[in-house]
Amino acid sequence: MIIRNFILLILLFALGSCGSDYLPKPKGYNRIDLPERGFTALINDVPYSFEHSVNAIVEQDSFNLADKTRINLNYQSLGGKIHLTYFALDTEGKDIKTVINDVINLTAKHQIKAYGIEESMMMTPKGYTGVVAELSGEVPTQFQFFVTDSTKNFLRGALYFNTAMKNDSLAPAIEYIKADMIHLINTLEFKK
């Protein structure tokens, strides 16, 4: 009888302890160690120059190997790349209006997933005009820009990450590379 009461008491405690107060453990995010910041001059045979992060490897863009003016700044430790595309204006139908419309259309394609696109105009220390677009939400590119002298040269840049992580977990890396991109814009100089 004592054993039966003891078993019954254990079952009552077991049933009484089952409640809906259980909260699952939240997902953890990967730790991102940001490298120390430093800059170096671009050493490449392209019609522009700038200072880029010492933590980024300059590489030829594999999308179009024939066009030597397209390069990537590869942040291997952070999993991000800045794709840079250069256009010589007034050549091969590349006037300023056409190129800007193309860039605006590329940015607009992200409106499907973007919570918002914040654009701002800027003037660089060299007197070039630039537009910076910051995209929020689960978009493939979080930061884009273009800089032009309006007559001969046009440079577009876009930040991409090669990962399936959510952008909120990438926020420290995004902010780190965005600061590097602003430095790139402010030190940009067209050679022709």
PDB file of C-alpha atoms in Angstrom:
ATOM      1  CA  MET A   1       0.000   0.000   0.000  1.00  0.00           C
ATOM      2  CA  ILE A   2       2.825   2.367   0.838  1.00  0.00           C
ATOM      3  CA  ILE A   3       4.540   1.627  -2.461  1.00  0.00           C
ATOM      4  CA  ARG A   4       1.283   2.209  -4.374  1.00  0.00           C
ATOM      5  CA  ASN A   5       0.750   5.574  -2.588  1.00  0.00           C
ATOM      6  CA  PHE A   6       4.366   6.505  -3.259  1.00  0.00           C
ATOM      7  CA  ILE A   7       4.002   5.720  -6.991  1.00  0.00           C
ATOM      8  CA  LEU A   8       0.712   7.628  -7.087  1.00  0.00           C
ATOM      9  CA  LEU A   9       2.376  10.614  -5.391  1.00  0.00           C
ATOM     10  CA  ILE A  10       5.238  10.577  -7.926  1.00  0.00           C
ATOM     11  CA  LEU A  11       2.763  10.456 -10.812  1.00  0.00           C
ATOM     12  CA  LEU A  12       0.838  13.401  -9.343  1.00  0.00           C
ATOM     13  CA  PHE A  13       4.061  15.414  -9.039  1.00  0.00           C
ATOM     14  CA  ALA A  14       5.038  14.491 -12.594  1.00  0.00           C
ATOM     15  CA  LEU A  15       1.649  15.509 -13.962  1.00  0.00           C
ATOM     16  CA  GLY A  16       1.568  18.667 -11.849  1.00  0.00           C
ATOM     17  CA  SER A  17       5.006  19.752 -13.032  1.00  0.00           C
ATOM     18  CA  CYS A  18       3.954  19.693 -16.689  1.00  0.00           C
ATOM     19  CA  GLY A  19       3.027  23.274 -17.410  1.00  0.00           C
ATOM     20  CA  SER A  20       3.156  25.653 -20.305  1.00  0.00           C
ATOM     21  CA  ASP A  21       5.729  27.948 -18.679  1.00  0.00           C
ATOM     22  CA  TYR A  22       8.596  26.414 -20.636  1.00  0.00           C
ATOM     23  CA  LEU A  23      10.470  28.909 -22.800  1.00  0.00           C
ATOM     24  CA  PRO A  24      12.814  27.626 -25.490  1.00  0.00           C
ATOM     25  CA  LYS A  25      16.383  28.842 -25.420  1.00  0.00           C
ATOM     26  CA  PRO A  26      16.854  31.683 -27.935  1.00  0.00           C
ATOM     27  CA  LYS A  27      19.073  31.096 -30.949  1.00  0.00           C
ATOM     28  CA  GLY A  28      22.674  32.055 -30.489  1.00  0.00           C
ATOM     29  CA  TYR A  29      24.547  34.087 -33.038  1.00  0.00           C
ATOM     30  CA  ASN A  30      28.043  33.536 -34.329  1.00  0.00           C
ATOM     31  CA  ARG A  31      30.703  35.630 -32.697  1.00  0.00           C
ATOM     32  CA  ILE A  32      32.332  37.986 -35.149  1.00  0.00           C
ATOM     33  CA  ASP A  33      35.799  39.218 -34.231  1.00  0.00           C
ATOM     34  CA  LEU A  34      36.459  42.438 -36.109  1.00  0.00           C
ATOM     35  CA  PRO A  35      40.026  43.025 -37.308  1.00  0.00           C
ATOM     36  CA  GLU A  36      42.001  46.117 -36.400  1.00  0.00           C
ATOM     37  CA  ARG A  37      41.346  48.933 -38.861  1.00  0.00           C
ATOM     38  CA  GLY A  38      44.067  50.109 -41.248  1.00  0.00           C
ATOM     39  CA  PHE A  39      44.251  51.385 -44.823  1.00  0.00           C
ATOM     40  CA  THR A  40      46.600  51.136 -47.782  1.00  0.00           C
ATOM     41  CA  ALA A  41      46.648  52.623 -51.287  1.00  0.00           C
ATOM     42  CA  LEU A  42      45.186  50.570 -54.141  1.00  0.00           C
ATOM     43  CA  ILE A  43      47.980  49.169 -56.289  1.00  0.00           C
ATOM     44  CA  ASN A  44      46.287  48.114 -59.498  1.00  0.00           C
ATOM     45  CA  ASP A  45      46.223  49.168 -63.157  1.00  0.00           C
ATOM     46  CA  VAL A  46      42.743  50.716 -63.119  1.00  0.00           C
ATOM     47  CA  PRO A  47      41.580  54.273 -64.002  1.00  0.00           C
ATOM     48  CA  TYR A  48      40.921  55.146 -60.348  1.00  0.00           C
ATOM     49  CA  SER A  49      42.723  55.042 -57.038  1.00  0.00           C
ATOM     50  CA  PHE A  50      41.654  54.991 -53.392  1.00  0.00           C
ATOM     51  CA  GLU A  51      42.673  53.735 -49.993  1.00  0.00           C
ATOM     52  CA  HIS A  52      41.204  50.394 -49.000  1.00  0.00           C
ATOM     53  CA  SER A  53      41.294  48.273 -45.866  1.00  0.00           C
ATOM     54  CA  VAL A  54      44.451  46.267 -45.215  1.00  0.00           C
ATOM     55  CA  ASN A  55      42.061  43.450 -44.247  1.00  0.00           C
ATOM     56  CA  ALA A  56      40.624  43.238 -47.783  1.00  0.00           C
ATOM     57  CA  ILE A  57      42.279  41.316 -50.583  1.00  0.00           C
ATOM     58  CA  VAL A  58      42.079  43.045 -53.981  1.00  0.00           C
ATOM     59  CA  GLU A  59      41.056  40.535 -56.641  1.00  0.00           C
ATOM     60  CA  GLN A  60      39.830  40.572 -60.221  1.00  0.00           C
ATOM     61  CA  ASP A  61      36.058  40.226 -60.507  1.00  0.00           C
ATOM     62  CA  SER A  62      35.390  36.698 -61.764  1.00  0.00           C
ATOM     63  CA  PHE A  63      32.083  37.753 -63.345  1.00  0.00           C
ATOM     64  CA  ASN A  64      33.803  39.564 -66.210  1.00  0.00           C
ATOM     65  CA  LEU A  65      37.502  38.698 -66.455  1.00  0.00           C
ATOM     66  CA  ALA A  66      37.923  40.659 -69.694  1.00  0.00           C
ATOM     67  CA  ASP A  67      37.061  43.934 -67.936  1.00  0.00           C
ATOM     68  CA  LYS A  68      40.129  44.704 -65.803  1.00  0.00           C
ATOM     69  CA  THR A  69      38.425  47.753 -64.246  1.00  0.00           C
ATOM     70  CA  ARG A  70      36.051  45.529 -62.244  1.00  0.00           C
ATOM     71  CA  ILE A  71      37.583  44.449 -58.970  1.00  0.00           C
ATOM     72  CA  ASN A  72      36.482  43.018 -55.648  1.00  0.00           C
ATOM     73  CA  LEU A  73      37.683  43.820 -52.169  1.00  0.00           C
ATOM     74  CA  ASN A  74      37.412  40.467 -50.424  1.00  0.00           C
ATOM     75  CA  TYR A  75      37.070  40.473 -46.630  1.00  0.00           C
ATOM     76  CA  GLN A  76      37.710  36.743 -46.227  1.00  0.00           C
ATOM     77  CA  SER A  77      37.662  36.789 -42.422  1.00  0.00           C
ATOM     78  CA  LEU A  78      34.225  38.471 -42.424  1.00  0.00           C
ATOM     79  CA  GLY A  79      32.764  36.657 -45.450  1.00  0.00           C
ATOM     80  CA  GLY A  80      32.013  39.884 -47.323  1.00  0.00           C
ATOM     81  CA  LYS A  81      32.980  41.381 -50.658  1.00  0.00           C
ATOM     82  CA  ILE A  82      32.756  44.848 -52.097  1.00  0.00           C
ATOM     83  CA  HIS A  83      32.119  44.606 -55.842  1.00  0.00           C
ATOM     84  CA  LEU A  84      33.437  47.645 -57.713  1.00  0.00           C
ATOM     85  CA  THR A  85      32.328  48.410 -61.261  1.00  0.00           C
ATOM     86  CA  TYR A  86      33.843  51.230 -63.287  1.00  0.00           C
ATOM     87  CA  PHE A  87      32.409  52.897 -66.395  1.00  0.00           C
ATOM     88  CA  ALA A  88      34.143  55.359 -68.696  1.00  0.00           C
ATOM     89  CA  LEU A  89      31.348  57.791 -69.513  1.00  0.00           C
ATOM     90  CA  ASP A  90      30.428  58.778 -73.087  1.00  0.00           C
ATOM     91  CA  THR A  91      31.803  55.514 -74.474  1.00  0.00           C
ATOM     92  CA  GLU A  92      29.811  52.577 -75.801  1.00  0.00           C
ATOM     93  CA  GLY A  93      26.488  54.286 -74.993  1.00  0.00           C
ATOM     94  CA  LYS A  94      27.478  54.852 -71.375  1.00  0.00           C
ATOM     95  CA  ASP A  95      26.319  58.413 -70.789  1.00  0.00           C
ATOM     96  CA  ILE A  96      25.735  59.654 -67.243  1.00  0.00           C
ATOM     97  CA  LYS A  97      21.928  59.443 -67.486  1.00  0.00           C
ATOM     98  CA  THR A  98      21.938  55.817 -68.725  1.00  0.00           C
ATOM     99  CA  VAL A  99      24.437  54.646 -66.114  1.00  0.00           C
ATOM    100  CA  ILE A 100      22.604  56.332 -63.216  1.00  0.00           C
ATOM    101  CA  ASN A 101      19.273  54.854 -64.379  1.00  0.00           C
ATOM    102  CA  ASP A 102      20.878  51.390 -64.495  1.00  0.00           C
ATOM    103  CA  VAL A 103      22.237  51.785 -60.952  1.00  0.00           C
ATOM    104  CA  ILE A 104      18.881  53.025 -59.623  1.00  0.00           C
ATOM    105  CA  ASN A 105      17.126  50.056 -61.264  1.00  0.00           C
ATOM    106  CA  LEU A 106      19.632  47.622 -59.705  1.00  0.00           C
ATOM    107  CA  THR A 107      18.969  49.085 -56.258  1.00  0.00           C
ATOM    108  CA  ALA A 108      15.209  49.090 -56.823  1.00  0.00           C
ATOM    109  CA  LYS A 109      15.247  45.320 -57.477  1.00  0.00           C
ATOM    110  CA  HIS A 110      15.884  44.874 -53.744  1.00  0.00           C
ATOM    111  CA  GLN A 111      12.624  46.621 -52.787  1.00  0.00           C
ATOM    112  CA  ILE A 112      10.871  43.246 -52.664  1.00  0.00           C
ATOM    113  CA  LYS A 113      12.829  42.150 -49.574  1.00  0.00           C
ATOM    114  CA  ALA A 114      13.982  45.512 -48.213  1.00  0.00           C
ATOM    115  CA  TYR A 115      12.214  47.120 -45.279  1.00  0.00           C
ATOM    116  CA  GLY A 116      13.583  50.421 -46.429  1.00  0.00           C
ATOM    117  CA  ILE A 117      16.118  52.064 -48.714  1.00  0.00           C
ATOM    118  CA  GLU A 118      17.730  55.233 -47.425  1.00  0.00           C
ATOM    119  CA  GLU A 119      19.618  57.242 -50.022  1.00  0.00           C
ATOM    120  CA  SER A 120      21.779  60.273 -49.426  1.00  0.00           C
ATOM    121  CA  MET A 121      23.839  62.462 -51.723  1.00  0.00           C
ATOM    122  CA  MET A 122      27.359  63.497 -50.877  1.00  0.00           C
ATOM    123  CA  MET A 123      30.275  65.489 -52.206  1.00  0.00           C
ATOM    124  CA  THR A 124      33.720  63.892 -51.851  1.00  0.00           C
ATOM    125  CA  PRO A 125      36.841  65.836 -50.825  1.00  0.00           C
ATOM    126  CA  LYS A 126      37.960  65.694 -54.506  1.00  0.00           C
ATOM    127  CA  GLY A 127      34.694  67.373 -55.604  1.00  0.00           C
ATOM    128  CA  TYR A 128      32.988  64.278 -57.008  1.00  0.00           C
ATOM    129  CA  THR A 129      29.273  63.653 -56.550  1.00  0.00           C
ATOM    130  CA  GLY A 130      28.190  60.480 -54.839  1.00  0.00           C
ATOM    131  CA  VAL A 131      25.043  58.694 -53.747  1.00  0.00           C
ATOM    132  CA  VAL A 132      25.004  56.209 -50.888  1.00  0.00           C
ATOM    133  CA  ALA A 133      22.116  53.736 -50.475  1.00  0.00           C
ATOM    134  CA  GLU A 134      21.626  51.827 -47.231  1.00  0.00           C
ATOM    135  CA  LEU A 135      19.186  48.936 -47.456  1.00  0.00           C
ATOM    136  CA  SER A 136      17.554  47.381 -44.404  1.00  0.00           C
ATOM    137  CA  GLY A 137      15.955  43.954 -44.192  1.00  0.00           C
ATOM    138  CA  GLU A 138      17.033  40.552 -45.451  1.00  0.00           C
ATOM    139  CA  VAL A 139      18.566  41.833 -48.667  1.00  0.00           C
ATOM    140  CA  PRO A 140      21.652  40.450 -50.417  1.00  0.00           C
ATOM    141  CA  THR A 141      23.387  43.850 -50.421  1.00  0.00           C
ATOM    142  CA  GLN A 142      23.112  46.169 -47.445  1.00  0.00           C
ATOM    143  CA  PHE A 143      25.185  49.096 -48.701  1.00  0.00           C
ATOM    144  CA  GLN A 144      25.688  50.478 -52.201  1.00  0.00           C
ATOM    145  CA  PHE A 145      27.196  53.627 -53.607  1.00  0.00           C
ATOM    146  CA  PHE A 146      28.234  55.362 -56.760  1.00  0.00           C
ATOM    147  CA  VAL A 147      30.648  58.238 -57.301  1.00  0.00           C
ATOM    148  CA  THR A 148      31.080  60.220 -60.504  1.00  0.00           C
ATOM    149  CA  ASP A 149      32.818  63.301 -61.840  1.00  0.00           C
ATOM    150  CA  SER A 150      29.748  63.628 -64.143  1.00  0.00           C
ATOM    151  CA  THR A 151      31.795  63.845 -67.346  1.00  0.00           C
ATOM    152  CA  LYS A 152      34.280  60.988 -67.728  1.00  0.00           C
ATOM    153  CA  ASN A 153      34.205  58.531 -64.827  1.00  0.00           C
ATOM    154  CA  PHE A 154      31.677  56.535 -62.836  1.00  0.00           C
ATOM    155  CA  LEU A 155      32.376  54.006 -60.053  1.00  0.00           C
ATOM    156  CA  ARG A 156      29.739  51.831 -58.419  1.00  0.00           C
ATOM    157  CA  GLY A 157      30.260  49.700 -55.334  1.00  0.00           C
ATOM    158  CA  ALA A 158      28.051  47.154 -53.569  1.00  0.00           C
ATOM    159  CA  LEU A 159      28.605  45.094 -50.429  1.00  0.00           C
ATOM    160  CA  TYR A 160      27.664  41.399 -50.511  1.00  0.00           C
ATOM    161  CA  PHE A 161      28.058  38.599 -47.983  1.00  0.00           C
ATOM    162  CA  ASN A 162      28.588  34.975 -48.932  1.00  0.00           C
ATOM    163  CA  THR A 163      26.522  33.529 -46.108  1.00  0.00           C
ATOM    164  CA  ALA A 164      22.995  32.505 -45.223  1.00  0.00           C
ATOM    165  CA  MET A 165      23.155  34.271 -41.846  1.00  0.00           C
ATOM    166  CA  LYS A 166      20.509  36.840 -41.034  1.00  0.00           C
ATOM    167  CA  ASN A 167      21.589  40.439 -41.456  1.00  0.00           C
ATOM    168  CA  ASP A 168      20.984  41.233 -37.792  1.00  0.00           C
ATOM    169  CA  SER A 169      23.686  38.739 -36.830  1.00  0.00           C
ATOM    170  CA  LEU A 170      25.972  40.242 -39.488  1.00  0.00           C
ATOM    171  CA  ALA A 171      25.380  43.793 -38.200  1.00  0.00           C
ATOM    172  CA  PRO A 172      28.860  44.248 -36.656  1.00  0.00           C
ATOM    173  CA  ALA A 173      30.573  43.130 -39.888  1.00  0.00           C
ATOM    174  CA  ILE A 174      28.241  45.257 -42.025  1.00  0.00           C
ATOM    175  CA  GLU A 175      28.962  48.368 -39.941  1.00  0.00           C
ATOM    176  CA  TYR A 176      32.704  47.649 -40.021  1.00  0.00           C
ATOM    177  CA  ILE A 177      32.815  47.320 -43.827  1.00  0.00           C
ATOM    178  CA  LYS A 178      30.473  50.311 -44.319  1.00  0.00           C
ATOM    179  CA  ALA A 179      32.992  52.511 -42.492  1.00  0.00           C
ATOM    180  CA  ASP A 180      35.721  51.167 -44.804  1.00  0.00           C
ATOM    181  CA  MET A 181      33.545  51.942 -47.831  1.00  0.00           C
ATOM    182  CA  ILE A 182      33.031  55.534 -46.673  1.00  0.00           C
ATOM    183  CA  HIS A 183      36.818  55.867 -46.355  1.00  0.00           C
ATOM    184  CA  LEU A 184      37.175  54.420 -49.884  1.00  0.00           C
ATOM    185  CA  ILE A 185      34.689  57.003 -51.229  1.00  0.00           C
ATOM    186  CA  ASN A 186      36.439  59.891 -49.468  1.00  0.00           C
ATOM    187  CA  THR A 187      39.859  58.901 -50.830  1.00  0.00           C
ATOM    188  CA  LEU A 188      38.687  58.054 -54.366  1.00  0.00           C
ATOM    189  CA  GLU A 189      40.449  59.810 -57.214  1.00  0.00           C
ATOM    190  CA  PHE A 190      39.849  59.266 -60.918  1.00  0.00           C
ATOM    191  CA  LYS A 191      43.067  59.153 -62.954  1.00  0.00           C
ATOM    192  CA  LYS A 192      41.723  60.611 -66.202  1.00  0.00           C
TER     193      LYS A 192
END
